[in-house]
CSV table of C-alpha atoms in Angstrom, one decimal:
chain,number,residue,atom,x,y,z
G,1,MET,CA,2.0,-16.6,-16.1
G,2,LYS,CA,0.8,-13.1,-15.8
G,3,LYS,CA,1.0,-12.9,-12.1
G,4,THR,CA,4.5,-14.3,-12.2
G,5,LEU,CA,5.7,-11.6,-14.6
G,6,LEU,CA,4.2,-8.7,-12.4
G,7,LEU,CA,5.9,-9.7,-9.3
G,8,THR,CA,9.0,-10.2,-11.0
G,9,THR,CA,8.8,-6.8,-12.6
G,10,ILE,CA,7.9,-5.2,-9.3
G,11,LEU,CA,10.9,-6.9,-7.4
G,12,CYS,CA,13.4,-5.9,-10.1
G,13,ALA,CA,12.3,-2.7,-11.9
G,14,PHE,CA,14.1,-0.3,-9.5
G,15,GLY,CA,17.5,-1.8,-9.4
G,16,ALA,CA,18.8,0.2,-12.3
G,17,GLN,CA,19.7,3.0,-9.7
G,18,ALA,CA,22.3,1.1,-8.1
G,19,GLU,CA,25.1,3.1,-9.4
G,20,ASP,CA,24.4,5.9,-7.4
G,21,GLU,CA,25.8,6.2,-3.8
G,22,ALA,CA,23.3,5.3,-1.2
G,23,LYS,CA,22.1,7.9,1.4
G,24,PRO,CA,20.2,7.4,4.5
G,25,PHE,CA,17.9,4.3,4.2
G,26,THR,CA,14.9,3.5,6.6
G,27,MET,CA,12.7,0.4,7.0
G,28,ASP,CA,9.6,0.0,9.1
G,29,GLY,CA,8.0,-3.4,9.9
G,30,GLU,CA,4.5,-3.2,11.0
G,31,PHE,CA,2.6,-6.3,12.7
G,32,GLY,CA,-0.6,-6.9,14.3
G,33,LEU,CA,-2.3,-9.8,15.6
G,34,ILE,CA,-5.8,-10.6,17.3
G,35,VAL,CA,-6.7,-14.1,18.4
G,36,THR,CA,-10.1,-14.8,20.0
G,37,THR,CA,-11.1,-17.9,21.5
G,38,GLY,CA,-14.2,-19.2,23.5
G,39,ASN,CA,-17.8,-18.2,22.3
G,40,THR,CA,-16.0,-16.6,19.2
G,41,GLU,CA,-13.1,-18.0,17.6
G,42,THR,CA,-11.2,-15.5,15.2
G,43,THR,CA,-7.6,-15.0,14.1
G,44,SER,CA,-6.7,-11.8,12.3
G,45,MET,CA,-3.1,-10.8,11.2
G,46,LYS,CA,-1.7,-7.9,9.5
G,47,ALA,CA,2.1,-7.5,8.3
G,48,LYS,CA,3.5,-4.6,6.5
G,49,LEU,CA,7.2,-3.5,5.4
G,50,SER,CA,7.8,0.1,4.3
G,51,ALA,CA,11.1,1.1,2.9
G,52,HIS,CA,12.3,4.7,1.9
G,53,GLN,CA,15.8,5.3,0.2
G,54,GLU,CA,17.4,8.6,-0.7
G,55,LEU,CA,20.0,8.4,-3.4
G,56,GLU,CA,22.0,11.4,-5.2
G,57,SER,CA,19.6,11.3,-8.0
G,58,TRP,CA,16.7,9.0,-6.9
G,59,SER,CA,14.1,8.9,-4.2
G,60,ASN,CA,12.5,5.2,-3.7
G,61,ASP,CA,9.7,3.9,-1.9
G,62,PHE,CA,8.6,0.3,-1.6
G,63,VAL,CA,5.7,-1.3,0.2
G,64,ALA,CA,4.8,-5.1,1.0
G,65,GLU,CA,1.9,-5.9,3.0
G,66,GLY,CA,-0.4,-8.7,3.9
G,67,LEU,CA,-4.0,-9.3,5.7
G,68,TYR,CA,-5.2,-12.7,6.8
G,69,LYS,CA,-8.3,-13.3,8.8
G,70,LYS,CA,-9.9,-16.6,10.0
G,71,ASP,CA,-13.4,-17.0,11.5
G,72,GLU,CA,-15.5,-19.6,13.1
G,73,VAL,CA,-18.7,-19.7,10.9
G,74,VAL,CA,-21.9,-21.8,11.1
G,75,LEU,CA,-22.5,-24.2,8.0
G,76,GLU,CA,-25.9,-24.9,6.6
G,77,THR,CA,-25.9,-28.1,8.4
G,78,GLY,CA,-25.5,-26.3,11.6
G,79,GLU,CA,-22.0,-27.3,12.3
G,80,ASP,CA,-19.2,-25.0,13.2
G,81,ASP,CA,-16.4,-24.6,11.2
G,82,SER,CA,-13.0,-22.3,10.9
G,83,GLN,CA,-12.9,-20.8,7.3
G,84,THR,CA,-10.7,-18.0,6.1
G,85,THR,CA,-12.6,-14.8,5.4
G,86,ALA,CA,-9.7,-12.6,4.3
G,87,GLN,CA,-6.6,-13.1,2.5
G,88,LYS,CA,-4.8,-10.3,0.7
G,89,TYR,CA,-1.4,-9.4,-0.5
G,90,PHE,CA,0.0,-6.0,-1.9
G,91,LEU,CA,3.4,-5.0,-3.3
G,92,SER,CA,4.3,-1.5,-4.9
G,93,GLY,CA,7.3,0.4,-5.7
G,94,GLN,CA,7.9,3.9,-6.7
G,95,ALA,CA,11.1,5.6,-8.1
G,96,ASN,CA,11.2,9.4,-8.4
G,97,TYR,CA,14.1,10.9,-10.5
G,98,LYS,CA,15.3,14.1,-9.2
G,99,LEU,CA,15.5,17.1,-11.5
G,100,GLU,CA,17.6,20.3,-11.4
G,101,ASN,CA,15.2,21.3,-8.6
G,102,PRO,CA,15.3,18.1,-6.6
G,103,ASP,CA,12.0,18.8,-5.2
G,104,HIS,CA,10.6,18.4,-8.6
G,105,ARG,CA,10.9,14.6,-10.0
G,106,LEU,CA,9.7,12.2,-12.7
G,107,PHE,CA,8.2,9.1,-11.3
G,108,GLY,CA,7.6,5.6,-12.3
G,109,PHE,CA,5.3,3.2,-10.3
G,110,LEU,CA,4.6,-0.6,-10.2
G,111,SER,CA,2.1,-2.4,-8.0
G,112,TYR,CA,0.5,-5.7,-7.9
G,113,GLU,CA,-2.5,-6.9,-5.4
G,114,ASP,CA,-3.9,-10.4,-4.9
G,115,ASP,CA,-7.0,-10.4,-3.0
G,116,ARG,CA,-8.8,-13.8,-2.4
G,117,PHE,CA,-12.1,-12.1,-1.6
G,118,SER,CA,-12.5,-9.6,-4.2
G,119,SER,CA,-13.7,-9.5,-7.6
G,120,PHE,CA,-10.3,-10.1,-9.2
G,121,GLU,CA,-7.8,-12.8,-9.3
G,122,TYR,CA,-5.3,-10.0,-9.2
G,123,GLN,CA,-4.8,-6.4,-9.9
G,124,GLY,CA,-1.7,-4.7,-11.5
G,125,THR,CA,-0.6,-1.2,-12.3
G,126,VAL,CA,2.2,0.4,-14.3
G,127,ALA,CA,2.3,4.4,-14.3
G,128,ALA,CA,4.8,7.4,-14.8
G,129,GLY,CA,4.5,11.1,-14.6
G,130,TRP,CA,5.2,14.0,-12.4
G,131,SER,CA,6.0,14.0,-8.8
G,132,GLN,CA,6.8,17.1,-6.5
G,133,LYS,CA,7.5,17.6,-2.8
G,134,VAL,CA,5.5,20.8,-2.1
G,135,TRP,CA,7.1,21.3,1.5
G,136,ASP,CA,9.3,19.4,4.0
G,137,THR,CA,9.5,21.1,7.2
G,138,ASP,CA,10.3,19.9,10.7
G,139,THR,CA,6.7,19.4,11.6
G,140,SER,CA,5.0,18.4,8.2
G,141,LYS,CA,5.6,17.4,4.6
G,142,PHE,CA,3.5,17.1,1.6
G,143,GLU,CA,4.2,15.7,-1.9
G,144,TYR,CA,1.9,14.3,-4.7
G,145,SER,CA,2.4,12.4,-8.1
G,146,ILE,CA,0.2,12.2,-11.1
G,147,GLY,CA,0.5,10.8,-14.4
G,148,PRO,CA,-0.5,8.2,-17.2
G,149,GLY,CA,-0.5,4.5,-16.7
G,150,TYR,CA,-1.8,1.1,-17.6
G,151,SER,CA,-3.7,-1.4,-15.4
G,152,PHE,CA,-3.8,-5.1,-15.7
G,153,ALA,CA,-6.5,-7.2,-14.1
G,154,GLU,CA,-8.2,-10.8,-14.1
G,155,SER,CA,-11.8,-11.2,-13.2
G,156,LEU,CA,-12.8,-14.2,-11.1
G,157,ASP,CA,-14.2,-15.9,-14.3
G,158,GLY,CA,-10.9,-15.6,-16.1
G,159,GLU,CA,-11.6,-12.3,-18.3
G,160,SER,CA,-8.7,-9.9,-18.6
G,161,ILE,CA,-9.7,-6.3,-17.8
G,162,ASN,CA,-6.6,-4.2,-19.2
G,163,GLY,CA,-6.6,-0.6,-20.0
G,164,ALA,CA,-5.1,3.1,-19.8
G,165,ILE,CA,-5.6,4.8,-16.6
G,166,VAL,CA,-4.7,8.2,-15.1
G,167,ARG,CA,-2.8,7.8,-11.5
G,168,GLY,CA,-2.8,10.2,-8.7
G,169,ALA,CA,-1.4,9.8,-5.3
G,170,LEU,CA,-0.7,12.3,-2.4
G,171,ASP,CA,1.0,11.9,1.1
G,172,TYR,CA,0.6,14.1,4.0
G,173,GLN,CA,2.5,13.9,7.3
G,174,TRP,CA,2.2,16.1,10.5
G,175,LYS,CA,4.3,15.9,13.6
G,176,ILE,CA,2.0,16.5,16.3
G,177,SER,CA,4.2,16.3,19.0
G,178,GLU,CA,7.8,14.9,19.7
G,179,THR,CA,6.3,11.2,20.2
G,180,ALA,CA,3.1,11.4,17.7
G,181,THR,CA,2.6,11.5,14.0
G,182,PHE,CA,-0.5,12.0,11.9
G,183,LYS,CA,-0.2,10.5,8.4
G,184,GLN,CA,-2.7,10.5,5.6
G,185,THR,CA,-2.1,8.8,2.1
G,186,LEU,CA,-4.6,8.7,-0.9
G,187,SER,CA,-4.1,7.2,-4.4
G,188,THR,CA,-6.9,6.7,-7.3
G,189,GLU,CA,-6.3,4.9,-10.5
G,190,VAL,CA,-9.1,6.2,-13.0
G,191,GLY,CA,-9.9,3.9,-15.8
G,192,SER,CA,-12.6,3.5,-18.3
G,193,ASP,CA,-13.6,-0.1,-16.7
G,194,ASN,CA,-12.8,0.5,-13.3
G,195,THR,CA,-11.5,3.2,-10.8
G,196,LYS,CA,-9.4,1.6,-7.8
G,197,SER,CA,-8.9,4.1,-5.0
G,198,LYS,CA,-7.0,3.6,-1.7
G,199,ALA,CA,-6.8,5.9,1.4
G,200,GLU,CA,-5.1,5.4,4.8
G,201,THR,CA,-5.5,7.7,7.7
G,202,SER,CA,-3.2,6.9,10.8
G,203,VAL,CA,-1.8,8.2,14.0
G,204,SER,CA,1.1,6.8,15.5
G,205,ALA,CA,2.8,7.2,19.0
G,206,GLN,CA,6.4,6.5,19.7
G,207,LEU,CA,7.1,4.0,22.7
G,208,ASN,CA,10.7,4.2,22.5
G,209,GLY,CA,13.5,5.0,20.0
G,210,SER,CA,12.6,2.0,17.5
G,211,LEU,CA,8.9,1.0,18.6
G,212,ALA,CA,5.8,2.9,17.9
G,213,MET,CA,2.0,1.9,18.3
G,214,LYS,CA,-0.2,2.8,15.3
G,215,PHE,CA,-3.8,3.2,14.8
G,216,SER,CA,-5.0,3.1,11.1
G,217,VAL,CA,-8.2,3.2,9.1
G,218,THR,CA,-7.8,1.9,5.4
G,219,LEU,CA,-10.4,2.3,2.7
G,220,ASP,CA,-10.1,0.2,-0.4
G,221,HIS,CA,-12.8,1.1,-3.0
G,222,ASN,CA,-13.5,-0.3,-6.7
G,223,THR,CA,-16.3,1.1,-8.9
G,224,ASP,CA,-16.8,-2.1,-10.8
G,225,VAL,CA,-17.3,-5.2,-8.7
G,226,ALA,CA,-19.0,-8.8,-9.1
G,227,GLU,CA,-22.7,-9.0,-8.1
G,228,GLY,CA,-23.1,-9.4,-4.4
G,229,LEU,CA,-19.8,-7.8,-3.4
G,230,ASP,CA,-19.4,-4.4,-1.8
G,231,ASN,CA,-17.7,-1.6,-3.6
G,232,LEU,CA,-15.9,-0.4,-0.4
G,233,ASP,CA,-13.7,-2.3,1.9
G,234,THR,CA,-12.7,-0.9,5.2
G,235,GLN,CA,-9.8,-2.0,7.6
G,236,THR,CA,-9.3,-0.7,11.1
G,237,ALA,CA,-6.2,-1.9,12.9
G,238,VAL,CA,-3.9,-1.2,15.9
G,239,THR,CA,-0.3,-2.5,15.1
G,240,LEU,CA,3.3,-2.0,16.5
G,241,VAL,CA,5.7,-0.6,14.3
G,242,TYR,CA,9.4,-1.2,14.5
G,243,THR,CA,12.0,1.0,12.6
G,244,PHE,CA,15.0,-1.2,11.7
G,245,PHE,CA,17.2,1.6,10.2
């Protein structure tokens, strides 16, 4: 029930700005697939949708991404078997309300994560506060947000782990050349029970007007994890990115 409520909230919470006349809208689709057969059999798939919309009074960002991996493993009996070794889904949305200076904003943020192989059945976040576009030039841009919030999580044994947090995030982009772009994003949610952080470093190269190749390294860190699990998950990927709008 809690999962359904969180997902519904993320999908619907930002519909309130529909009365503003829409300005340019962009959406990128990212996909990567690796299939290995022979002595080693693996299947890895990553997909991501990123959307950005500029309205007269709002600036909105939405992300939906998933990761799936299946490997051939050797059972205790000595037999080979294919098992799912990674399965993760993530949704987020942030709405920024522009003040008199449009680079100064008030933000609202929602996220939901379901990682089958983590210490949690799910993790969700609600936060609000101050957001600012520090600069935006032809070659680079930098913006950040910070504010209080509340986290919702459930451990593998069914225990609810809820509490107040402080969320901070930054986004830096640098246009290296006409066809190459460097991006760095970082977010952290500091709470009394757990601090959840995520960083992604990427370089993308334009192949044509709508298609690009992207190399990325993503770090996911939780300070409080179940015994036997690592605090840090690292994901390295090469994907194709298609710009729809």
